[in-house]
Coordinates of C-alpha atoms in Angstrom, one line a residue:
Chain A
M220 CA -9.2 -10.7 -28.8
S221 CA -7.8 -8.1 -31.2
D222 CA -11.3 -7.2 -31.9
N223 CA -11.6 -5.9 -28.4
A224 CA -9.6 -2.8 -29.2
R225 CA -12.2 -1.7 -31.8
L226 CA -15.3 0.3 -30.8
V227 CA -17.7 -2.1 -32.3
N228 CA -17.2 -5.6 -33.8
R229 CA -19.0 -6.4 -37.0
P230 CA -22.2 -8.0 -35.7
E231 CA -22.5 -5.0 -33.3
L232 CA -22.2 -2.6 -36.2
L233 CA -24.8 -4.5 -38.1
G234 CA -27.0 -4.3 -35.2
I235 CA -26.5 -0.6 -34.7
L236 CA -27.3 -0.1 -38.5
A237 CA -30.6 -2.1 -38.3
L238 CA -31.6 0.1 -35.5
A239 CA -30.7 3.3 -37.3
V240 CA -32.6 2.0 -40.6
L241 CA -35.6 1.2 -38.4
L242 CA -35.6 4.6 -36.5
V243 CA -34.6 7.0 -39.3
V244 CA -36.1 5.3 -42.2
I245 CA -38.9 2.7 -41.6
L246 CA -40.7 4.4 -38.7
P247 CA -40.8 7.9 -40.1
L248 CA -42.0 6.7 -43.4
S249 CA -44.7 4.2 -42.2
L250 CA -46.2 6.1 -39.3
D251 CA -48.3 9.1 -39.2
V252 CA -47.3 12.2 -37.0
F253 CA -49.3 11.1 -34.1
R254 CA -47.9 7.7 -34.1
L255 CA -44.5 8.9 -34.6
N256 CA -44.7 11.2 -31.6
L257 CA -45.7 8.2 -29.5
V258 CA -42.5 6.5 -30.8
A259 CA -40.5 9.7 -29.8
K260 CA -42.2 9.6 -26.3
Y261 CA -41.2 6.0 -26.0
L262 CA -37.6 6.6 -27.1
T263 CA -37.1 9.2 -24.2
Y264 CA -37.5 6.2 -21.9
A265 CA -34.8 4.3 -24.1
F266 CA -32.3 6.8 -22.8
V267 CA -32.9 5.6 -19.4
A268 CA -32.9 2.0 -20.4
V269 CA -29.5 2.4 -22.1
G270 CA -28.1 4.1 -18.9
L271 CA -29.5 1.2 -16.8
V272 CA -27.6 -1.3 -19.0
I273 CA -24.2 0.3 -17.9
C274 CA -25.4 0.7 -14.3
W275 CA -27.4 -2.3 -13.7
G276 CA -26.4 -4.9 -16.3
Y277 CA -22.7 -4.2 -16.3
G278 CA -22.2 -2.6 -13.0
G279 CA -24.9 -4.7 -11.0
I280 CA -26.1 -1.5 -9.3
L281 CA -29.8 -1.9 -9.4
S282 CA -31.3 1.8 -9.3
L283 CA -35.1 1.9 -8.8
G284 CA -35.0 5.6 -9.0
Q285 CA -34.1 6.6 -12.4
G286 CA -37.4 8.5 -12.6
V287 CA -35.6 11.1 -10.3
F288 CA -33.0 11.8 -13.0
F289 CA -35.5 11.6 -15.9
G290 CA -37.5 14.1 -13.8
L291 CA -34.6 16.3 -12.9
G292 CA -33.7 16.5 -16.7
G293 CA -37.3 16.9 -17.7
Y294 CA -37.9 19.8 -15.1
C295 CA -34.8 21.7 -16.2
M296 CA -36.0 21.7 -19.7
A297 CA -39.6 22.5 -18.8
M298 CA -38.5 25.4 -16.6
F299 CA -36.8 26.9 -19.7
L300 CA -39.8 26.4 -21.8
K301 CA -42.3 27.5 -19.3
L302 CA -40.4 30.7 -18.7
E303 CA -40.3 31.4 -22.5
A304 CA -44.2 30.6 -22.6
S305 CA -44.7 33.1 -19.7
S306 CA -43.6 36.1 -21.3
P307 CA -45.2 39.3 -19.9
E308 CA -47.3 39.6 -23.1
N309 CA -48.6 36.1 -22.8
T310 CA -49.3 36.5 -19.3
K311 CA -50.6 39.9 -19.0
I312 CA -54.0 38.7 -17.5
Q313 CA -52.2 37.4 -14.4
S314 CA -51.8 39.7 -11.2
T315 CA -48.0 39.4 -11.7
P316 CA -47.4 39.1 -15.4
G317 CA -44.3 37.5 -16.6
I318 CA -44.1 34.6 -14.2
P319 CA -45.5 31.1 -14.8
D320 CA -49.1 30.6 -14.3
F321 CA -49.1 28.3 -11.5
M322 CA -46.9 30.7 -9.5
D323 CA -49.4 33.4 -10.0
W324 CA -52.1 31.0 -8.8
N325 CA -50.2 30.2 -5.6
Q326 CA -49.7 33.8 -4.7
I327 CA -46.2 34.0 -5.6
T328 CA -45.3 37.4 -6.8
S329 CA -41.7 37.3 -8.0
L330 CA -39.8 34.6 -9.8
P331 CA -37.8 32.6 -7.3
F332 CA -34.0 32.9 -7.5
F333 CA -33.4 29.4 -8.8
W334 CA -35.8 30.0 -11.6
K335 CA -33.8 33.0 -12.9
P336 CA -31.0 31.2 -14.5
F337 CA -33.2 29.1 -16.6
H338 CA -33.9 32.2 -18.9
S339 CA -30.7 31.1 -20.5
L340 CA -30.8 28.0 -23.0
T341 CA -27.0 27.6 -22.5
F342 CA -27.4 27.2 -18.7
T343 CA -30.4 25.0 -19.3
V344 CA -28.5 22.6 -21.5
I345 CA -25.8 22.5 -18.9
A346 CA -28.2 22.1 -15.9
I347 CA -29.9 19.2 -17.8
I348 CA -26.5 17.2 -17.5
A349 CA -25.1 18.9 -14.3
V350 CA -28.0 18.8 -11.9
P351 CA -28.7 15.1 -12.2
A352 CA -25.0 14.2 -12.3
F353 CA -24.4 16.1 -9.2
F354 CA -27.4 14.5 -7.4
A355 CA -26.3 11.1 -8.6
F356 CA -22.8 11.9 -7.3
V357 CA -24.1 12.9 -3.9
I358 CA -26.3 9.7 -3.7
G359 CA -23.5 7.5 -5.0
A360 CA -20.9 8.9 -2.9
A361 CA -23.1 8.6 0.3
M362 CA -24.1 5.0 -0.4
F363 CA -21.0 3.4 -2.3
K364 CA -18.3 4.9 0.1
R365 CA -20.1 3.4 3.0
R366 CA -20.4 0.0 0.9
V367 CA -24.1 0.2 0.8
G368 CA -25.1 -2.0 -2.2
G369 CA -27.5 -4.5 -3.7
T370 CA -31.2 -4.5 -2.4
Y371 CA -30.4 -1.7 0.2
F372 CA -29.2 0.7 -2.6
A373 CA -32.3 -0.2 -4.6
I374 CA -34.6 0.6 -1.7
I375 CA -32.8 3.8 -1.0
T376 CA -33.1 5.1 -4.7
Q377 CA -36.9 4.2 -4.4
A378 CA -37.1 6.2 -1.2
V379 CA -35.5 9.2 -3.1
A380 CA -38.0 8.8 -6.0
A381 CA -40.8 9.0 -3.5
I382 CA -39.2 12.1 -1.7
L383 CA -38.8 13.9 -4.8
T384 CA -42.4 13.3 -6.0
I385 CA -43.7 14.5 -2.5
L386 CA -41.5 17.4 -2.8
I387 CA -42.6 18.4 -6.3
V388 CA -46.2 17.9 -5.3
G389 CA -45.8 19.8 -2.2
Q390 CA -44.1 22.9 -3.5
Q391 CA -46.8 23.7 -5.9
G392 CA -45.9 27.4 -6.2
Y393 CA -42.3 26.6 -7.3
T394 CA -42.9 23.2 -9.3
G395 CA -46.5 23.3 -10.7
G396 CA -47.5 20.6 -8.2
I397 CA -49.2 17.6 -9.3
N398 CA -50.2 19.0 -12.6
G399 CA -46.7 19.6 -13.5
M400 CA -45.6 22.3 -15.9
T401 CA -48.0 22.4 -18.8
D402 CA -48.5 24.5 -21.8
L403 CA -45.0 24.6 -23.0
R404 CA -44.8 26.3 -26.5
T405 CA -41.5 27.6 -27.9
L406 CA -37.9 26.7 -27.8
N407 CA -35.8 30.0 -28.3
G408 CA -38.9 31.3 -30.4
W409 CA -39.3 28.2 -32.4
D410 CA -42.7 26.6 -31.8
I411 CA -42.3 23.0 -30.6
R412 CA -46.1 22.1 -31.0
P413 CA -46.8 22.0 -34.8
D414 CA -46.3 18.6 -36.6
H415 CA -43.2 19.6 -38.6
A416 CA -41.4 20.5 -35.2
K417 CA -42.4 17.2 -33.9
I418 CA -40.7 15.6 -36.8
V419 CA -37.6 17.7 -36.4
L420 CA -37.5 16.9 -32.7
Y421 CA -37.9 13.2 -33.5
F422 CA -34.9 13.1 -35.6
F423 CA -32.8 15.4 -33.3
E424 CA -33.9 13.0 -30.5
V425 CA -32.9 9.8 -32.4
A426 CA -29.4 11.5 -33.0
C427 CA -28.9 12.0 -29.3
L428 CA -30.2 8.4 -28.5
F429 CA -27.4 7.2 -30.9
G430 CA -24.9 9.5 -29.2
C431 CA -25.7 7.9 -25.9
I432 CA -25.4 4.4 -27.5
F433 CA -22.2 5.3 -28.8
I434 CA -21.0 6.7 -25.4
A435 CA -22.4 3.5 -23.7
Q436 CA -20.6 1.2 -26.2
F437 CA -17.4 3.1 -25.6
I438 CA -17.7 2.5 -21.9
R439 CA -18.6 -1.1 -22.3
R440 CA -15.6 -1.7 -24.7
S441 CA -13.2 0.1 -22.4
K442 CA -11.4 -1.5 -19.6
L443 CA -13.8 0.3 -17.4
G444 CA -16.6 -1.7 -18.7
R445 CA -14.7 -4.9 -17.8
I446 CA -13.9 -3.7 -14.4
L447 CA -17.7 -3.1 -13.8
V448 CA -18.3 -6.7 -14.9
A449 CA -15.5 -7.8 -12.5
M450 CA -17.0 -5.9 -9.7
R451 CA -20.5 -7.3 -10.2
D452 CA -18.7 -10.7 -9.8
K453 CA -16.0 -10.3 -7.2
E454 CA -16.1 -6.8 -5.7
D455 CA -13.3 -7.7 -3.3
R456 CA -10.9 -9.0 -5.7
V457 CA -11.4 -5.6 -7.7
R458 CA -10.8 -3.7 -4.5
F459 CA -7.6 -5.8 -3.7
S460 CA -6.3 -5.1 -7.3
G461 CA -6.0 -1.7 -6.4
Y462 CA -9.3 -0.1 -7.6
S463 CA -11.4 2.3 -5.6
V464 CA -14.8 0.4 -6.2
A465 CA -16.9 3.1 -4.8
N466 CA -15.5 5.5 -7.5
F467 CA -16.3 3.3 -10.3
K468 CA -19.9 2.7 -9.1
I469 CA -20.3 6.3 -8.6
F470 CA -19.3 6.8 -12.3
A471 CA -21.6 4.1 -13.7
F472 CA -24.5 5.6 -11.6
C473 CA -23.8 9.2 -12.9
V474 CA -23.6 8.1 -16.5
A475 CA -27.2 6.3 -16.1
A476 CA -28.4 9.4 -14.5
I477 CA -27.2 11.7 -17.3
F478 CA -28.7 9.4 -19.9
A479 CA -31.9 9.4 -18.0
A480 CA -31.8 13.2 -17.6
I481 CA -31.3 13.7 -21.4
G482 CA -34.3 11.3 -21.9
G483 CA -36.3 13.5 -19.5
A484 CA -35.4 16.8 -21.2
M485 CA -36.4 15.2 -24.7
F486 CA -39.7 14.3 -23.0
A487 CA -40.4 17.7 -22.1
L488 CA -39.8 19.0 -25.6
Q489 CA -41.6 16.1 -27.3
V490 CA -44.6 16.0 -25.2
G491 CA -45.0 19.4 -24.2
F492 CA -45.2 19.1 -20.4
M493 CA -43.5 17.5 -17.5
S494 CA -45.3 16.3 -14.3
P495 CA -44.3 14.3 -11.0
S496 CA -46.0 11.3 -12.4
F497 CA -42.8 10.6 -14.4
V498 CA -40.6 10.8 -11.3
G499 CA -42.1 8.5 -8.8
I500 CA -41.7 4.9 -8.0
V501 CA -43.8 3.4 -10.5
P502 CA -42.4 4.9 -13.5
S503 CA -38.9 4.2 -12.2
I504 CA -39.7 0.5 -12.0
E505 CA -41.2 0.4 -15.3
M506 CA -37.8 1.9 -16.7
V507 CA -36.0 -1.2 -15.2
I508 CA -38.6 -3.4 -16.7
Y509 CA -37.8 -2.1 -20.2
T510 CA -34.2 -2.8 -19.7
A511 CA -34.9 -6.2 -18.3
V512 CA -37.3 -7.1 -21.1
G513 CA -34.6 -5.9 -23.8
G514 CA -31.8 -7.6 -22.0
R515 CA -29.8 -5.8 -19.4
L516 CA -26.6 -6.6 -21.0
S517 CA -27.6 -5.3 -24.3
I518 CA -27.6 -1.7 -25.3
L519 CA -29.5 -2.2 -28.3
G520 CA -31.7 -4.8 -26.6
A521 CA -32.7 -2.0 -24.2
V522 CA -34.0 0.2 -27.0
Y523 CA -36.1 -2.6 -28.4
G524 CA -37.3 -3.5 -25.0
T525 CA -38.5 0.0 -24.3
L526 CA -40.3 0.4 -27.6
L527 CA -42.1 -3.1 -27.2
V528 CA -43.2 -2.8 -23.7
N529 CA -44.4 0.8 -24.4
F530 CA -46.3 -0.3 -27.6
A531 CA -47.8 -3.1 -25.5
K532 CA -48.6 -0.7 -22.7
T533 CA -50.5 1.6 -25.1
S534 CA -52.5 -1.1 -26.7
F535 CA -53.3 -3.1 -23.6
S536 CA -54.1 -0.3 -21.4
E537 CA -56.4 1.1 -23.9
S538 CA -58.4 -2.2 -23.6
F539 CA -57.9 -3.3 -20.1
P540 CA -56.5 -0.3 -18.0
E541 CA -57.0 -1.9 -14.8
L542 CA -55.0 -5.2 -15.6
W543 CA -52.1 -3.4 -17.2
L544 CA -49.9 -3.0 -14.1
F545 CA -50.5 -6.8 -13.3
G546 CA -49.6 -7.7 -17.0
L547 CA -46.4 -5.6 -16.6
G548 CA -45.5 -7.2 -13.2
G549 CA -46.3 -10.7 -14.8
L550 CA -43.9 -9.6 -17.7
F551 CA -41.1 -8.7 -15.5
I552 CA -41.3 -11.9 -13.4
A553 CA -41.3 -14.2 -16.6
V554 CA -38.6 -12.5 -18.1
V555 CA -36.4 -12.8 -15.0
L556 CA -37.2 -16.5 -14.6
A557 CA -37.2 -17.6 -18.1
F558 CA -35.0 -15.2 -20.1
P559 CA -32.7 -13.5 -17.7
N560 CA -30.9 -11.9 -20.7
G561 CA -34.2 -10.7 -22.0
L562 CA -34.7 -10.3 -26.0
A563 CA -31.0 -9.9 -26.6
G564 CA -30.6 -13.1 -24.9
I565 CA -33.3 -14.8 -27.0
W566 CA -31.9 -13.3 -30.1
S567 CA -28.1 -14.3 -29.6
D568 CA -29.2 -17.8 -28.3
Y569 CA -31.9 -18.7 -30.9
V570 CA -31.8 -16.3 -33.7
Q571 CA -28.2 -15.3 -34.3
P572 CA -27.0 -19.0 -34.8
Q573 CA -29.7 -19.5 -37.6
V574 CA -28.6 -16.0 -39.2
D575 CA -24.9 -17.1 -38.9
K576 CA -25.9 -20.4 -40.5
L577 CA -27.5 -18.6 -43.3
L578 CA -24.7 -16.2 -44.0
R579 CA -22.0 -18.9 -43.9
K580 CA -23.8 -20.8 -46.5
K581 CA -23.9 -17.8 -48.8
S582 CA -20.3 -16.7 -48.4
P583 CA -18.3 -19.5 -46.8
K584 CA -15.2 -17.4 -46.8
N585 CA -16.7 -14.8 -44.7
G586 CA -17.0 -16.7 -41.4
W587 CA -16.3 -14.1 -38.9
T588 CA -16.4 -16.3 -35.9
D589 CA -16.3 -14.0 -33.0
A590 CA -14.3 -16.6 -30.8
S591 CA -16.5 -17.2 -27.8
V592 CA -15.4 -14.0 -26.1
A593 CA -16.9 -14.1 -22.5
D594 CA -17.9 -10.5 -23.1
G595 CA -19.7 -9.9 -19.7
A596 CA -22.4 -12.4 -20.1
P597 CA -23.4 -13.7 -16.6
A598 CA -22.1 -17.0 -15.7
E599 CA -25.4 -19.0 -15.1
Chain B
M197 CA 7.5 5.6 14.6
L198 CA 8.5 3.6 17.5
I199 CA 12.5 4.3 17.6
G200 CA 14.5 1.3 18.6
H201 CA 11.9 -1.3 17.4
Q202 CA 12.3 -0.9 13.8
P203 CA 15.6 -1.0 12.0
K204 CA 15.4 0.2 8.4
D205 CA 15.5 -3.0 6.7
F206 CA 12.1 -4.5 7.8
L207 CA 9.6 -4.4 4.8
L208 CA 6.7 -5.0 7.1
A209 CA 6.5 -4.2 10.8
V210 CA 3.4 -5.4 12.8
E211 CA 3.5 -4.0 16.2
G212 CA 0.9 -4.5 19.2
L213 CA -1.7 -5.4 16.6
T214 CA -5.1 -6.3 18.2
V215 CA -8.6 -6.7 16.8
S216 CA -11.7 -7.6 18.7
F217 CA -14.9 -8.5 17.4
D218 CA -17.6 -7.9 20.1
G219 CA -15.1 -8.3 22.9
F220 CA -13.5 -11.5 21.2
K221 CA -9.8 -10.9 20.4
A222 CA -9.2 -12.7 17.3
V223 CA -5.9 -11.2 17.1
N224 CA -4.2 -10.0 20.4
D225 CA -1.2 -7.8 20.9
L226 CA 0.6 -9.4 18.0
S227 CA 4.0 -8.3 16.7
F228 CA 6.3 -9.5 14.1
Y229 CA 8.6 -8.4 11.4
V230 CA 9.2 -9.5 7.7
E231 CA 12.4 -8.6 6.1
E232 CA 12.9 -7.7 2.4
N233 CA 12.9 -10.8 0.3
E234 CA 11.9 -13.1 3.3
I235 CA 9.4 -15.8 3.0
R236 CA 7.6 -16.2 6.0
V237 CA 4.9 -18.8 6.6
I238 CA 2.3 -18.6 9.2
I239 CA 0.9 -21.7 10.5
G240 CA -1.6 -22.6 13.4
P241 CA -4.6 -24.5 14.4
N242 CA -8.0 -23.3 13.0
G243 CA -9.3 -20.1 14.6
A244 CA -5.7 -19.0 15.4
G245 CA -6.3 -15.6 13.5
K246 CA -4.0 -16.5 10.6
T247 CA -6.4 -15.1 8.0
T248 CA -7.4 -12.3 10.2
V249 CA -3.9 -11.1 10.2
L250 CA -3.7 -11.1 6.5
D251 CA -7.1 -9.3 6.4
L252 CA -5.7 -6.6 8.7
I253 CA -2.7 -6.1 6.8
C254 CA -4.5 -5.6 3.5
G255 CA -7.1 -3.4 5.2
K256 CA -10.1 -5.8 4.8
T257 CA -10.5 -5.6 8.5
K258 CA -9.7 -2.6 10.5
A259 CA -7.5 -2.9 13.7
T260 CA -8.8 -2.0 17.1
S261 CA -5.2 -1.1 18.0
G262 CA -1.7 -1.4 17.1
A263 CA 0.4 -0.3 13.9
I264 CA 1.2 -2.1 10.5
H265 CA 4.2 -0.3 9.2
F266 CA 5.0 -1.0 5.4
R267 CA 8.2 0.7 4.6
D268 CA 7.3 4.2 5.8
K269 CA 3.5 4.0 5.5
D270 CA 1.2 3.1 8.2
L271 CA -1.2 0.7 6.6
T272 CA -4.1 0.9 9.5
K273 CA -4.7 4.6 8.1
M274 CA -5.0 3.5 4.4
K275 CA -7.8 2.4 2.3
E276 CA -7.6 -1.1 0.6
N277 CA -6.9 0.2 -3.0
Q278 CA -4.3 2.5 -1.6
I279 CA -2.6 -0.4 0.3
V280 CA -2.4 -2.3 -2.9
Q281 CA -0.9 0.6 -4.8
A282 CA 1.5 0.8 -2.1
G283 CA 2.8 -2.6 -3.0
V284 CA 0.8 -5.3 -1.1
G285 CA -0.9 -8.1 -3.0
R286 CA -3.4 -10.5 -1.5
K287 CA -4.6 -13.8 -2.7
F288 CA -7.8 -15.1 -1.1
Q289 CA -8.3 -18.7 0.3
T290 CA -10.9 -19.6 -2.2
P291 CA -9.9 -18.6 -5.8
S292 CA -11.3 -15.3 -6.3
I293 CA -11.3 -14.5 -10.1
Y294 CA -13.7 -13.0 -12.4
D295 CA -15.9 -15.9 -14.0
D296 CA -17.7 -13.6 -16.4
L297 CA -14.2 -12.4 -18.2
T298 CA -11.6 -14.4 -20.1
V299 CA -8.3 -15.3 -18.7
F300 CA -6.6 -12.5 -20.6
E301 CA -9.2 -10.0 -19.3
N302 CA -8.8 -11.3 -15.6
L303 CA -5.0 -10.8 -16.1
E304 CA -5.4 -7.4 -17.7
I305 CA -7.5 -5.9 -14.9
S306 CA -4.9 -6.7 -12.6
F307 CA -2.0 -4.9 -14.7
P308 CA -1.0 -1.8 -12.7
R309 CA -2.0 0.8 -14.9
G310 CA -5.1 2.9 -15.3
R311 CA -6.6 2.2 -11.9
S312 CA -8.5 5.6 -11.7
V313 CA -11.9 5.9 -13.5
F314 CA -10.5 8.1 -16.1
G315 CA -7.5 5.9 -16.6
A316 CA -9.8 2.9 -17.0
L317 CA -11.6 4.8 -19.6
T318 CA -8.7 5.6 -21.8
F319 CA -6.7 2.3 -21.0
K320 CA -5.3 1.1 -24.3
R321 CA -4.3 -2.5 -24.7
D322 CA -0.8 -2.0 -26.0
A323 CA 2.1 -4.2 -26.7
I324 CA 3.4 -3.8 -23.1
V325 CA 0.1 -5.0 -21.6
R326 CA -0.2 -7.9 -24.1
D327 CA 3.4 -9.2 -23.7
R328 CA 3.2 -8.9 -19.9
V329 CA -0.1 -10.7 -19.8
E330 CA 1.4 -13.6 -22.1
E331 CA 4.7 -13.8 -20.0
V332 CA 2.5 -14.2 -16.8
A333 CA 0.1 -16.7 -18.4
E334 CA 3.0 -18.9 -19.4
M335 CA 4.3 -19.0 -15.8
I336 CA 0.9 -20.0 -14.6
F337 CA 0.6 -22.6 -17.2
L338 CA -2.5 -21.0 -18.9
K339 CA -0.8 -19.5 -22.1
D340 CA -3.2 -21.7 -24.3
R341 CA -6.3 -20.6 -22.4
L342 CA -6.0 -16.9 -22.7
N343 CA -9.3 -16.5 -24.6
M344 CA -11.0 -19.0 -22.6
S345 CA -13.8 -17.8 -20.1
A346 CA -12.4 -18.1 -16.5
E347 CA -15.4 -20.0 -15.3
L348 CA -14.5 -22.9 -17.4
L349 CA -11.0 -23.5 -15.7
S350 CA -10.5 -26.1 -13.1
H351 CA -10.2 -25.2 -9.4
G352 CA -6.4 -25.5 -9.6
Q353 CA -6.1 -23.3 -12.7
K354 CA -8.3 -20.8 -11.0
Q355 CA -5.8 -20.8 -8.1
W356 CA -3.1 -20.3 -10.5
L357 CA -4.9 -17.4 -12.4
E358 CA -5.3 -15.7 -9.2
I359 CA -1.6 -16.0 -8.4
G360 CA -1.0 -14.8 -11.9
M361 CA -3.2 -11.8 -11.2
L362 CA -1.1 -11.0 -8.1
L363 CA 2.1 -11.6 -10.2
I364 CA 1.2 -9.1 -12.8
Q365 CA 0.6 -6.3 -10.0
D366 CA 4.4 -7.0 -9.1
P367 CA 3.7 -6.4 -5.3
D368 CA 6.7 -5.9 -2.9
L369 CA 4.8 -8.1 -0.4
L370 CA 2.9 -11.0 -1.6
M371 CA 0.3 -12.4 0.9
L372 CA -1.0 -16.0 -0.1
D373 CA -3.9 -17.7 1.9
E374 CA -3.5 -21.4 1.5
P375 CA -2.4 -21.5 -2.2
V376 CA -2.4 -25.2 -2.5
A377 CA -5.5 -26.0 -0.6
G378 CA -7.9 -28.3 -2.5
M379 CA -5.2 -29.2 -5.4
S380 CA -4.4 -32.6 -6.6
V381 CA -0.9 -33.8 -6.1
S382 CA 0.3 -32.9 -9.4
E383 CA -1.0 -29.5 -9.3
R384 CA 0.5 -29.1 -5.9
I385 CA 4.0 -29.8 -7.3
K386 CA 3.5 -27.5 -10.2
T387 CA 2.2 -24.8 -7.8
A388 CA 5.3 -25.2 -5.6
E389 CA 7.5 -24.8 -8.5
L390 CA 5.5 -21.7 -9.6
L391 CA 5.7 -20.2 -6.1
N392 CA 9.5 -20.9 -6.1
T393 CA 9.8 -18.7 -9.3
I394 CA 7.4 -15.7 -8.3
I395 CA 8.9 -15.3 -4.8
K396 CA 12.0 -14.0 -6.1
N397 CA 12.8 -10.4 -5.5
R398 CA 10.0 -9.9 -3.1
S399 CA 8.6 -10.7 0.3
V400 CA 6.0 -13.2 0.8
L401 CA 3.7 -14.1 3.7
V402 CA 1.9 -17.3 3.3
I403 CA -0.6 -19.2 5.4
E404 CA -0.4 -23.0 4.7
H405 CA -1.3 -26.3 6.4
D406 CA 0.6 -28.5 4.1
M407 CA 3.7 -29.1 6.3
K408 CA 5.8 -30.6 3.4
F409 CA 5.1 -27.5 1.4
V410 CA 6.0 -25.1 4.4
E411 CA 9.3 -26.9 4.8
D412 CA 10.1 -26.5 1.1
I413 CA 9.5 -22.8 1.0
A414 CA 9.8 -21.2 4.4
H415 CA 12.7 -19.0 5.6
K416 CA 10.9 -18.5 8.9
V417 CA 7.9 -19.7 10.5
T418 CA 5.4 -18.0 12.9
V419 CA 3.0 -20.3 14.7
L420 CA -0.1 -18.5 15.9
H421 CA -2.4 -19.8 18.5
Q422 CA -5.5 -17.9 19.8
G423 CA -4.4 -14.7 18.3
Q424 CA -0.9 -14.6 19.7
I425 CA 2.5 -15.8 18.7
L426 CA 3.2 -19.3 20.2
S427 CA 6.6 -19.8 18.6
E428 CA 8.8 -18.1 15.8
G429 CA 11.9 -19.2 14.0
S430 CA 13.3 -21.6 11.6
M431 CA 11.2 -24.5 10.6
E432 CA 13.6 -26.8 12.6
K433 CA 13.1 -24.7 15.6
V434 CA 9.4 -24.5 15.4
K435 CA 9.1 -28.2 14.7
N436 CA 10.8 -29.2 17.9
D437 CA 9.1 -26.5 20.1
P438 CA 7.1 -28.7 22.6
K439 CA 4.2 -26.0 22.8
V440 CA 3.9 -26.2 19.1
I441 CA 3.8 -29.9 19.1
E442 CA 1.1 -29.8 21.8
V443 CA -1.2 -27.5 20.2
Y444 CA -0.7 -28.0 16.5
L445 CA 1.8 -30.5 15.1
G446 CA 0.9 -33.2 17.5
H447 CA -2.6 -33.8 16.1

């Protein structure tokens, strides 16, 4: 109980350290730049998965539209990079030099007003956070104040994902359409394409991911985290204990949206393009599956889940491209039926006790039994 | 404010309250008044609208017409969490606690501080909170179970926990919906004792079927029947009212 006041208890700290060693030391040393860049791409989804742990795992709000926020963050970043890549010198063969190439192809002759602020990196960084947060707030307020929840909310978020995809594809002249924004080159003059830039970006991304993990951990450990668990369980009791349930849900949804958007912005930087194929229904559902496989109640589990599912996706879809989606669906069903707490659940049920036993044998004095704190694990 | 209807010392004034569900009037033009520090018990046959009355007061159900004044506030225009913050606490019929949290955490969430999003993020579990939680846990006989997951408690203990969660809120008006239902005889005795300590310095509105229990605690009894008041007054008066005997007590 006294442990609760601290941000992390000892097993959690060990877990975070282990992940840090894996991401900062083991992977960069053992993988070539191409593979490391793949890991970097996977990790952009880990931001979404960590957000879903707070929103879905703790708050019980299943969003099947996280791709929307991933996309909003990604597009904000891509707009800045695209503008920088479309300097008049680079685009002098266009009929209107100085605007992005896809605009020129679509007979647009001047930069639309909402593109103009994206000349500024400061504005872009703020927009990456603020735009998705605003959208999540509006969607959240509209739904949760009216007590729309559960499946209905999930379906609506899915509809939003579909709508945004259609909008992006349809407004080709402003968004780059189905191709997305390609050929992104420099960030404030710094070329993001060569190998050494990829490595710098990788470490920057890992740092941001740990930032998000710590924020998520702080939320989970605060009373707000316990209220989210309480709400998932007995919404009415929370309401009649004097809390505005809608506000807490909006908060959780906004946090998840912001994390997803940071992931999206990292994606644009790492991969060098952004397209509507990361916004729609299928990627949004995949993101939920990463969290489910990793364990929806475990922040670190979500990161491992994302990495594993994506590695599997890359290797399987190379050999059986048409079977992969069925495999993914099967995996999701299997996890939900057999291991509702995902990899993290398997770890804490089967592996952790063995590890504890070994550690206790080695140092009998050092038995930090974390007295079965319920800690938000669902009652099943 | 309806002048002349409402002398200052009423804590709760329910006036002309009506709620209809698709034309069926579950509560029909109901008026009653609860004084400060009064213990009022509502009894009546099934379907009389007892729970609906509590739902209306705490904002779970919106009234079709009528007014509910709590001190100088009109509860019919407020949201549920605002009603709680104004000082109305509600216990549900089936124990409504958070199974996934410990007893300590269950009580802590009900502690009336840090109820906004930001407040909850920055909430500190300081000595005041800890002492209060322990004090309440002692009253509800769960002091040695603070770190236990709430789902492992027995039915009676869950009922006590929810009463404790209300107690820590320190409401001016406490509403209890069948607090001893489903309890064993010994649990019932302990609950009566518990209720007798927590009803001090506040008004209490109780729904209960156990007549022995009602006699023990009630200052005044209101008998509801088909959404209207059949009889009201002391237990003695109500018990001997022929209308009450016919529709309720005679069974």
